[in-house]
Tab-separated table of C-alpha atoms and ligand atoms in Angstrom:
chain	number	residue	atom	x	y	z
Y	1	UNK	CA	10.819	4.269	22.288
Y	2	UNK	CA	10.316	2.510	18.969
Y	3	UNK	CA	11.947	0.186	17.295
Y	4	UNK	CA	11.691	-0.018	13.271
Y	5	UNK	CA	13.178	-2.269	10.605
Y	6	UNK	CA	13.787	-0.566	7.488
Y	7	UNK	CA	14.446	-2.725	4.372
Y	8	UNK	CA	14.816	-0.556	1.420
Y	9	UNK	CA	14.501	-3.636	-1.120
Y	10	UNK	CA	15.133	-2.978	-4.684
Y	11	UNK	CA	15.586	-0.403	-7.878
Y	12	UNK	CA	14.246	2.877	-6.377
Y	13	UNK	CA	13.746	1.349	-2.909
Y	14	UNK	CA	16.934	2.169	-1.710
Y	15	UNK	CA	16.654	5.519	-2.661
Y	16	UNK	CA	13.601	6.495	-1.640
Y	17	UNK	CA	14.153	4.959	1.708
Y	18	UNK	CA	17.400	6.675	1.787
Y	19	UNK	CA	15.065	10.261	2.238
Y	20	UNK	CA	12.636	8.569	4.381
Y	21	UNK	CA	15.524	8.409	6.829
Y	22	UNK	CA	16.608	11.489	6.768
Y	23	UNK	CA	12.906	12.438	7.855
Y	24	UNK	CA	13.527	10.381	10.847
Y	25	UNK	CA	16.376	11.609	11.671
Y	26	UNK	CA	14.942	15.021	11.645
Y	27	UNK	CA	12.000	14.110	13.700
Y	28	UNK	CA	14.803	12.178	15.963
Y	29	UNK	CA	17.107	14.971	16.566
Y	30	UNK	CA	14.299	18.105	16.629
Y	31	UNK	CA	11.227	16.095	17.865
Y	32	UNK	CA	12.482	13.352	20.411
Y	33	UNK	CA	10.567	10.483	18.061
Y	34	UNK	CA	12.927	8.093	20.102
Y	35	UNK	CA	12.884	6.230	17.158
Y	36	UNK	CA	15.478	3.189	16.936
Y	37	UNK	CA	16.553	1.615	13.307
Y	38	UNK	CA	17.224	-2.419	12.707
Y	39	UNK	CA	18.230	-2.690	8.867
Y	40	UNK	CA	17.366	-5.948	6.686
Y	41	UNK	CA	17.467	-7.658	3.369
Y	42	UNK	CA	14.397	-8.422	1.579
Y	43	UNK	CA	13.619	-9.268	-2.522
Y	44	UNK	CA	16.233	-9.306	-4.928
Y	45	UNK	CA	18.790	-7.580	-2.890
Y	46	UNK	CA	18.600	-10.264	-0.289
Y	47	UNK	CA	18.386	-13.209	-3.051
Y	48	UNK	CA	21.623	-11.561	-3.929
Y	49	UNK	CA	23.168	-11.518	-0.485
Y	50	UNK	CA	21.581	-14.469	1.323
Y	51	UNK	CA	19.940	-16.469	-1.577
Y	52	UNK	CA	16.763	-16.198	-0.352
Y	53	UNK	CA	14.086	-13.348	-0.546
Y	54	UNK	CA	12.965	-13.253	2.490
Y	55	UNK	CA	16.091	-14.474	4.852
Y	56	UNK	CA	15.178	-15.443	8.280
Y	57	UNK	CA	17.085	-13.257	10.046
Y	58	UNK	CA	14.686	-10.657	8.402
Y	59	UNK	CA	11.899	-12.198	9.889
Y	60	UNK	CA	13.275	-13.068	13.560
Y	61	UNK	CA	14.265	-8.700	13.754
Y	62	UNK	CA	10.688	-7.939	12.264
Y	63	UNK	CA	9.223	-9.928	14.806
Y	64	UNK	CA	11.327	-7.924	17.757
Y	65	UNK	CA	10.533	-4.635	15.917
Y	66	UNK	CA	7.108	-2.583	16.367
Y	67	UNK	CA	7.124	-1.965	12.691
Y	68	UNK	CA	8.501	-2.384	9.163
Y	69	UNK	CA	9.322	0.555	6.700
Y	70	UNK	CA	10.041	-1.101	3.436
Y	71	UNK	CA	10.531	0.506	0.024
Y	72	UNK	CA	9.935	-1.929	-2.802
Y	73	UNK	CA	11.119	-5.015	-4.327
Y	74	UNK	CA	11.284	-6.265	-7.872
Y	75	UNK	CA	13.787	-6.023	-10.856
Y	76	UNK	CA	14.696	-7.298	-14.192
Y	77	UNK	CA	17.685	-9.471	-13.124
Y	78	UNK	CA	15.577	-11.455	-10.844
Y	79	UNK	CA	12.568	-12.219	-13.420
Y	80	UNK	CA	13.975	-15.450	-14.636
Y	81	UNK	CA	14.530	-17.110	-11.106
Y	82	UNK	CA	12.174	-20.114	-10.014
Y	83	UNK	CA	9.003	-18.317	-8.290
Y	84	UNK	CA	9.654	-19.317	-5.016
Y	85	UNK	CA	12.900	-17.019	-5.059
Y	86	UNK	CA	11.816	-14.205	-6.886
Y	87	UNK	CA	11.706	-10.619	-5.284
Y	88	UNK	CA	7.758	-10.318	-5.198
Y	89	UNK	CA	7.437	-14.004	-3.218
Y	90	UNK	CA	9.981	-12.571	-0.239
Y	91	UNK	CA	7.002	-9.095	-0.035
Y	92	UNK	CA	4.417	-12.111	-0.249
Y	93	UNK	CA	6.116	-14.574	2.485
Y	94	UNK	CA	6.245	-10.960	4.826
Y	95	UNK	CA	3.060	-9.666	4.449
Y	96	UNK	CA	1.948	-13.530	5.491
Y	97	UNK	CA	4.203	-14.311	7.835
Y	98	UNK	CA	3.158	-11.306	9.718
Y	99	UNK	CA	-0.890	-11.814	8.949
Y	100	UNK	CA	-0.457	-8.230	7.735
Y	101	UNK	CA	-4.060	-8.737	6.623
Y	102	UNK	CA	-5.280	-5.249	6.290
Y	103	UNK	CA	-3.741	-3.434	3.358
Y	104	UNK	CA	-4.488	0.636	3.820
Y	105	UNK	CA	-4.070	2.688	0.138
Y	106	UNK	CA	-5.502	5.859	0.456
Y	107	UNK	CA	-5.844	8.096	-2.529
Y	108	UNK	CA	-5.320	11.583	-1.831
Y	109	UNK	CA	-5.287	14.256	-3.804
Y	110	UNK	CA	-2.721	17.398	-3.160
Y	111	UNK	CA	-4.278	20.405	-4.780
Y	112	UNK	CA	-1.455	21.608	-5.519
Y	113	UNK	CA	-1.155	18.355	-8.071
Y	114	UNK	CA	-4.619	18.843	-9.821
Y	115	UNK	CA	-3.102	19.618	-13.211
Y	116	UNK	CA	-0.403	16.599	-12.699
Y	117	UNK	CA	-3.526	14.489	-13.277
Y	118	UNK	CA	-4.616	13.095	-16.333
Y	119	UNK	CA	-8.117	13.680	-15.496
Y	120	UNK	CA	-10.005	16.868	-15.394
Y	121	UNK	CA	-9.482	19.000	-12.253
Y	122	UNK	CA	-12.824	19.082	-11.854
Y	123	UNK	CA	-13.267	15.211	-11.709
Y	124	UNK	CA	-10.105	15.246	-9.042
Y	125	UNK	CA	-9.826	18.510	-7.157
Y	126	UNK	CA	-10.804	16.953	-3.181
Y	127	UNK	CA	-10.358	13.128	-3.536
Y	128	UNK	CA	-10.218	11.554	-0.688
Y	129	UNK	CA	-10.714	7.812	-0.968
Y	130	UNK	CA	-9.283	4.894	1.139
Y	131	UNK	CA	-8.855	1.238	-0.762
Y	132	UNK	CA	-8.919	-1.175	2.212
Y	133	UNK	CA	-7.401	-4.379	0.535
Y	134	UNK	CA	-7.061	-7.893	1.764
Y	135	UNK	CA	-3.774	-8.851	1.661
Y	136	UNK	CA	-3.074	-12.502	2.912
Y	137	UNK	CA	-5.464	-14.739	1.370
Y	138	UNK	CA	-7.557	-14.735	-1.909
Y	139	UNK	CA	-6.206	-16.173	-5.096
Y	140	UNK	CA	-2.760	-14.893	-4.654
Y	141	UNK	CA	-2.101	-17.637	-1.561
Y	142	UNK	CA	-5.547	-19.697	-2.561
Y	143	UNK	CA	-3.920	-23.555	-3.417
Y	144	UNK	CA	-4.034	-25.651	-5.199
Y	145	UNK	CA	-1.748	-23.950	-7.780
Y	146	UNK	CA	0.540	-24.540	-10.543
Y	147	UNK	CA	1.588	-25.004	-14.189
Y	148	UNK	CA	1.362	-28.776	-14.792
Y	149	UNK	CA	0.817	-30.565	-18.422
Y	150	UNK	CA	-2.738	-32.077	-18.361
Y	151	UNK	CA	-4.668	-33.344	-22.024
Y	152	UNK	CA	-1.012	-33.209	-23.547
Y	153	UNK	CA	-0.585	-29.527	-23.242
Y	154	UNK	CA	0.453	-26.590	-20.531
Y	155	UNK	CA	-2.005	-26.089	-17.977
Y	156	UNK	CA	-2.067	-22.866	-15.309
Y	157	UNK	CA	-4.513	-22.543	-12.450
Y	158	UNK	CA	-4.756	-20.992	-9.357
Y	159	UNK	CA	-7.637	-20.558	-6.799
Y	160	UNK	CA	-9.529	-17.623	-5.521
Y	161	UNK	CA	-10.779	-18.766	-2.028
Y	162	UNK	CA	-11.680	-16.997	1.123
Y	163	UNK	CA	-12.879	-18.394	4.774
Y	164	UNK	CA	-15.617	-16.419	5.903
Y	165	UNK	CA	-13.806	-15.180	8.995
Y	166	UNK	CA	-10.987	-14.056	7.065
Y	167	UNK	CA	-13.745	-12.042	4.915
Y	168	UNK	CA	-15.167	-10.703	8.371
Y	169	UNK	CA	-11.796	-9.284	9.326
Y	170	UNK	CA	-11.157	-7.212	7.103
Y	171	UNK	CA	-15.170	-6.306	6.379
Y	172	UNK	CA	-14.457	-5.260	10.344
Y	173	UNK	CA	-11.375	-3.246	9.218
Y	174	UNK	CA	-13.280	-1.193	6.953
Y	175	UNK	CA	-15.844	-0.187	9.036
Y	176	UNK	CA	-13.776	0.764	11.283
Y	177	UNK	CA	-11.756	3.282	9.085
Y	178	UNK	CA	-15.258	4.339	7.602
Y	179	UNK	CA	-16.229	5.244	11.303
Y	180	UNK	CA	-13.457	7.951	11.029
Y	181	UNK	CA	-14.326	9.303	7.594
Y	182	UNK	CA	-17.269	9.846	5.734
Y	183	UNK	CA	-19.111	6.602	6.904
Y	184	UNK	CA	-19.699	5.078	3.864
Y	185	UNK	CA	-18.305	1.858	2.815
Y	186	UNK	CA	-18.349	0.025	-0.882
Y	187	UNK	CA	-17.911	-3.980	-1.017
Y	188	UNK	CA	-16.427	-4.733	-4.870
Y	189	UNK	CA	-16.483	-8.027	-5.823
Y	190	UNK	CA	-17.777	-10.163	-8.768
Y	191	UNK	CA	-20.964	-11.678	-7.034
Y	192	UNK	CA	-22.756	-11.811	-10.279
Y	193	UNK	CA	-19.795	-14.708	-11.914
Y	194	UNK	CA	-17.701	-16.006	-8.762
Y	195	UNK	CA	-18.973	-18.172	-5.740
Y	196	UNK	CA	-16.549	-16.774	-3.316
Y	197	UNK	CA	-17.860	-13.121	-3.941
Y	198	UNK	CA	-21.140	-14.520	-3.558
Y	199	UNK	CA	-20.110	-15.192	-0.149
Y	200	UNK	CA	-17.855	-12.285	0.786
Y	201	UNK	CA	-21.081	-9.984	-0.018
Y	202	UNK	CA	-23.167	-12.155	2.444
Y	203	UNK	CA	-20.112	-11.736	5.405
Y	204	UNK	CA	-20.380	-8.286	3.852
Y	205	UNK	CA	-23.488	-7.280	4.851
Y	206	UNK	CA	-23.368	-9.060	8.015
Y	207	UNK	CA	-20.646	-7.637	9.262
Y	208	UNK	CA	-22.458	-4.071	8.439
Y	209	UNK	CA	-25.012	-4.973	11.171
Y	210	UNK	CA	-22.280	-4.266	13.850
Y	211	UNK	CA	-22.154	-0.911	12.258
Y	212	UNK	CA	-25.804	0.483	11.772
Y	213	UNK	CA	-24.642	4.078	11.227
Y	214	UNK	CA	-22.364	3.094	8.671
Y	215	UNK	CA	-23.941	2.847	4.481
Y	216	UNK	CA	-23.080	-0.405	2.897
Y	217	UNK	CA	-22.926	-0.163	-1.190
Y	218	UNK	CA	-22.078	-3.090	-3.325
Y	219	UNK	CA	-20.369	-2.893	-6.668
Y	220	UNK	CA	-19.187	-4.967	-9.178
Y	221	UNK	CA	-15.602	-4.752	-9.726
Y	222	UNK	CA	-15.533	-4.078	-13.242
Y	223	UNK	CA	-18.251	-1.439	-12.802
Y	224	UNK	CA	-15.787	-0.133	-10.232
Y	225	UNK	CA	-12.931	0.425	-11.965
Y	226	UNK	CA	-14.467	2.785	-14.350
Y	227	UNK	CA	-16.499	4.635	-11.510
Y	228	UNK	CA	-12.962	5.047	-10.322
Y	229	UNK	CA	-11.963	7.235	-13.506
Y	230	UNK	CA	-15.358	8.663	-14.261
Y	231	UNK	CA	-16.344	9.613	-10.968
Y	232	UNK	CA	-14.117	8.911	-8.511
Y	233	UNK	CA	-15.494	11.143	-5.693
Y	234	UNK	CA	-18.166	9.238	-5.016
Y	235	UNK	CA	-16.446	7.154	-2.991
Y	236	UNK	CA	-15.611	7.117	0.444
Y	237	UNK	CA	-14.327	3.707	1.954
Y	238	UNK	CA	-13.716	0.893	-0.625
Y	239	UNK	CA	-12.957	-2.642	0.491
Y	240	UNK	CA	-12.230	-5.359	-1.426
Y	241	UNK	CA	-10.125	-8.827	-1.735
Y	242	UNK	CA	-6.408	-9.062	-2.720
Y	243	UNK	CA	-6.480	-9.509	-6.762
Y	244	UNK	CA	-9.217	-6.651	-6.711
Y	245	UNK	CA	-7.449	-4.285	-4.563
Y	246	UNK	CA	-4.313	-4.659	-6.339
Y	247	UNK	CA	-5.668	-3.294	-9.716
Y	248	UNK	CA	-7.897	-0.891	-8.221
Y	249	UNK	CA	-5.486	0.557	-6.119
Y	250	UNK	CA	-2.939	1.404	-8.747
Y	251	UNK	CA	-6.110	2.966	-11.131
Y	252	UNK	CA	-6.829	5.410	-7.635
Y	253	UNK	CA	-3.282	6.066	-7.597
Y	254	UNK	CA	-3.095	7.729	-10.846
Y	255	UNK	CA	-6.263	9.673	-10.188
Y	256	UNK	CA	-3.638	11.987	-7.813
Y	257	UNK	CA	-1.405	12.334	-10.469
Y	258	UNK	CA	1.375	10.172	-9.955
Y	259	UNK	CA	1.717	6.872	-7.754
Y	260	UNK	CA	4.729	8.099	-6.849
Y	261	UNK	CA	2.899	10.043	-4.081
Y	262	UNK	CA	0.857	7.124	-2.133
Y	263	UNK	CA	2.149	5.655	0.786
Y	264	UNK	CA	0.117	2.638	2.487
Y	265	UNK	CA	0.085	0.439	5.502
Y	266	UNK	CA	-0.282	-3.448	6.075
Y	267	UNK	CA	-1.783	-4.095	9.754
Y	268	UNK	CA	-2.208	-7.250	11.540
Y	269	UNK	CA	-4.354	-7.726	14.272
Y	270	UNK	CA	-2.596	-6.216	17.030
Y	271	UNK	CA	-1.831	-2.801	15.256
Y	272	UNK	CA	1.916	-3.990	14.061
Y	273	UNK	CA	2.165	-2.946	10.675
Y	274	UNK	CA	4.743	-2.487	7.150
Y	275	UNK	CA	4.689	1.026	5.743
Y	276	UNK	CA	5.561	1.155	2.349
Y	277	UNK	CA	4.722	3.181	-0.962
Y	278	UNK	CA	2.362	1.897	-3.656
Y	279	UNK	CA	4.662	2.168	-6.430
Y	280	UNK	CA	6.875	-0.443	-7.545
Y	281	UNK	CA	10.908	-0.227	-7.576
Y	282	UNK	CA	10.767	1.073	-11.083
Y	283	UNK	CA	13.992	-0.330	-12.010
Y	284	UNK	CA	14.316	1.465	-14.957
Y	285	UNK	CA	14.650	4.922	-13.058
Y	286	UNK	CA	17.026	3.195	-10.540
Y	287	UNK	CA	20.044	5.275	-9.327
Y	288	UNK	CA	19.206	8.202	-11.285
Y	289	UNK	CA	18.311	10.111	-8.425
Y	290	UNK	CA	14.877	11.218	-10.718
Y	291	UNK	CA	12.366	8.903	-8.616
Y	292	UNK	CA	9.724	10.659	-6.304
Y	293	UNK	CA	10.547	10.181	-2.578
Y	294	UNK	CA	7.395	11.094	-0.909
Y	295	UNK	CA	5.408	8.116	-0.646
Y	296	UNK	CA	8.189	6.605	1.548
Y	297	UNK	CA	7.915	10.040	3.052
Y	298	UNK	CA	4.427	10.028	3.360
Y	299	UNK	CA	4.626	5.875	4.454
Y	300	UNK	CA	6.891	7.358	7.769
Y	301	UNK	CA	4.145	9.523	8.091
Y	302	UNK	CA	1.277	6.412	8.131
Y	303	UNK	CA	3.442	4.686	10.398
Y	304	UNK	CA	3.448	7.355	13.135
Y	305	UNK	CA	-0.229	7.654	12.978
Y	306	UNK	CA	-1.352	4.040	12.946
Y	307	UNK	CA	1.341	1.974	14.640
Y	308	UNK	CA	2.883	4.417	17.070
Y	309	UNK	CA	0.420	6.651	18.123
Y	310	UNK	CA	2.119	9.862	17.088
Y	311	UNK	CA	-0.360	11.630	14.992
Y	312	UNK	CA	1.154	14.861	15.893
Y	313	UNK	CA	4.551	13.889	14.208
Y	314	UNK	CA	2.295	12.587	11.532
Y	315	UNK	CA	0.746	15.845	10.761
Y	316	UNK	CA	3.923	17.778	10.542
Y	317	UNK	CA	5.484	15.414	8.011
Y	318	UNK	CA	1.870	15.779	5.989
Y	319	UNK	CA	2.169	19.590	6.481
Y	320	UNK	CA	6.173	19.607	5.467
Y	321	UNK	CA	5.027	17.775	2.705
Y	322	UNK	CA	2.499	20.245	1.331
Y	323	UNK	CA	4.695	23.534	2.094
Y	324	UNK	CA	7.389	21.601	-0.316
Y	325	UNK	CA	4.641	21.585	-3.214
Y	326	UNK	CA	3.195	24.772	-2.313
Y	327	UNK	CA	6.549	25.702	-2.877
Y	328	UNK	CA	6.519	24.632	-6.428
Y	329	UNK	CA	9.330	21.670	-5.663
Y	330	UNK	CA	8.618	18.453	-8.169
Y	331	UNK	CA	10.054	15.830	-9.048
Y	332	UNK	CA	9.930	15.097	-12.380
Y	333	UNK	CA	6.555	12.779	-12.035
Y	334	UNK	CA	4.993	15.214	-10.615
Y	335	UNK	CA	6.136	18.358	-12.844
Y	336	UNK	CA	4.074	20.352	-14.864
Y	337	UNK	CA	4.598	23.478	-16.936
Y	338	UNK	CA	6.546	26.061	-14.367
Y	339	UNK	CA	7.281	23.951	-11.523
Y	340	UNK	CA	10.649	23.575	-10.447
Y	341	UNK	CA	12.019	20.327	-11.175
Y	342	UNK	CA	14.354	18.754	-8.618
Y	343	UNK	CA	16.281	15.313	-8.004
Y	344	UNK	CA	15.265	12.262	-5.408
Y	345	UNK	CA	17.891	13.515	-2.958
Y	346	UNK	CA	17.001	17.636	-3.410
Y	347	UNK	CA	13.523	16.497	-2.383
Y	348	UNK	CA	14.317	14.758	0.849
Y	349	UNK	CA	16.470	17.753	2.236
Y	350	UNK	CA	13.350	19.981	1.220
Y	351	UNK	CA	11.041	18.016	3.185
Y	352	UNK	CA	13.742	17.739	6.097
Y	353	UNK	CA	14.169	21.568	5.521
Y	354	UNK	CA	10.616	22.520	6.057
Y	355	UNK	CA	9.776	19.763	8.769
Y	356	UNK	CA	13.173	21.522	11.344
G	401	LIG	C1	1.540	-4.216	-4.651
G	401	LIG	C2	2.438	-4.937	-5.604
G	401	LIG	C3	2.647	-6.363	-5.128
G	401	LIG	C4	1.298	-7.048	-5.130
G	401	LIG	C5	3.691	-7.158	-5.930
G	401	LIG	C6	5.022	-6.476	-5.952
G	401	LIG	C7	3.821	-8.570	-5.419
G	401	LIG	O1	1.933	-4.883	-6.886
G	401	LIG	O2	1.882	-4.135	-3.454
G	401	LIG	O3	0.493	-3.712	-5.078
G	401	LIG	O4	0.850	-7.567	-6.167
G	401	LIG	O5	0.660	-7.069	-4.083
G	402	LIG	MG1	0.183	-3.604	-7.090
């Protein structure tokens, strides 16, 4: 018996998580998942509702729950609002409240989406890569920050900082996932300008004595982000700090065509973890029932595999997936000449359709 808070967010969000639902009530009804649902506000919507992004009451139910399925957050209405109540801040405020400190993006490729790429075939056909991201500290939480006036003019700063053992977590993260792939793991980071890559190399490569059977590479981030589009299958395991991982991971996400198909995970240290797609809640697609529903699919699918221990369930929502685009079923991100286009909605009760 699980229990799962779903917060669908904003834009897309709610539509997306709208199919993800169905999927669980599938596996529910057909599969005895046992699954049990808590609903809750977060970004915009709950600015909207509550006045804050990230209400408490959302926080006291994620705390009872054994994890979060969210969709995204993020629109145009909201953009103006003070920081601290913005959409984006009440994601932020989770992820740390919840020291979901190890941020899982893989970057898969379906072959059935090799031409949906705006690379060669060649360069994508087999990707496999996994962007393990820190996600709670870095220069997106580093203090101080602000925009103040200083020298009579309009001064912004903020500060990239890491403790080493926060650096060692996640360095232990990675190795871990490399253990269960191809054993090779690749620190980015910007050694060769910034002190505190300097000494996330040096936890870096300590941490990779624990793991002798492991390969530790180091790369410059700005090196890495055009190995990522010139030769992306090089790669195996790639971990790297929050800033980093946030622009890398959206470059890997095009590399599979659309990032409308990447779901990802945010684990603390016990396992408890939020499962939600890459994308954004592309609110100019919003309601249209046009936006592509299978990385919240594919996040349900994450969530059964690292948080509740269901791999089998996992599986058959990865393999429902696949007969749907062996099928030829797209969504419109996704289409190419021939394929048959469908709707948000259509999609879901395709998945559902192949999973019963
Ligand atoms: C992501 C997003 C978020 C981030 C935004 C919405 C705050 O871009 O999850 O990659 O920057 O982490
Ligand atoms: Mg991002």
């Amino acid at each position: 018996m699980s229990e799962i808070l779903i917060l669908p967010g904003d834009g897309i969000g709610q539509e997306i998580i709208t199919q993800a639902l169905k999927v669980i009530d599938c596996l529910n009804a057909d599969f005895n998942l046992g699954m049990t649902l808590e609903h809750g506000l977060v970004g915009g919507s709950a600015y909207d509702e509550t006045g804050s992004p990230l209400p408490q009451v959302t926080l006291d139910v994620a705390r009872q729950c054994d994890s979060i399925l969210l969709g995204a957050v993020g629109g145009y209405q909201w953009a103006s609002l003070e920081r601290n109540l913005r959409p984006e801040r009440g994601l932020l405020e989770l992820r740390a409240e919840m020291d979901l400190f190890s941020n899982l993006r893989p970057a898969i490729l379906y072959p059935q989406l090799a031409s949906a790429s705006t690379l060669k075939e060649e360069v994508v056909l087999g990707l496999d890569l996994m962007i393990v991201r820190e996600l709670v500290s870095g220069i997106y939480f580093g203090k101080p920050r602000g925009v103040e006036v200083r020298n009579g003019q309009k001064y912004g700063f903020n500060t990239a900082a890491y403790y080493e053992s926060e650096i060692r977590r996640i360095g232990h993260a990675a190795f871990k996932i490399a253990q269960l792939r191809d054993k090779r793991v690749c620190s980015v980071d910007k050694a060769n300008v910034l002190e505190v890559c300097e000494l996330w190399r040096e936890v870096m490569i300590d941490v990779a004595k624990d793991y002798p059977n492991i390969e530790l590479t180091h790369m410059y981030v700005d090196n890495a982000a055009m190995q990522l589009v010139k030769t992306p299958k090089q790669f195996d395991v790639i971990v790297t700090s929050n800033l980093f991982g946030d622009v890398l991971s959206d470059c890997a996400a095009m590399l599979t065509g659309s990032i409308g198909m990447l779901p990802s995970a945010s684990l603390n240290q016990d396992g408890f973890g939020m499962y939600e797609p890459i994308h954004g809640s592309a609110p100019d697609i919003a309601g249209k029932d046009i936006a592509n529903p299978l990385a919240a699919i594919l996040s349900v699918a994450m969530m059964l595999r690292y948080s509740l221990n269901q791999i089998d369930l996992a599986l058959k929502i990865e393999v429902a997936v696949n007969t749907v685009l062996d099928k030829g079923y797209r969504t419109q991100d996704i289409a190419t000449e021939g394929s048959m286009v469908v709707g948000t909605n259509e999609m879901g009760d395709l998945v559902v359709e192949a999973l019963a």
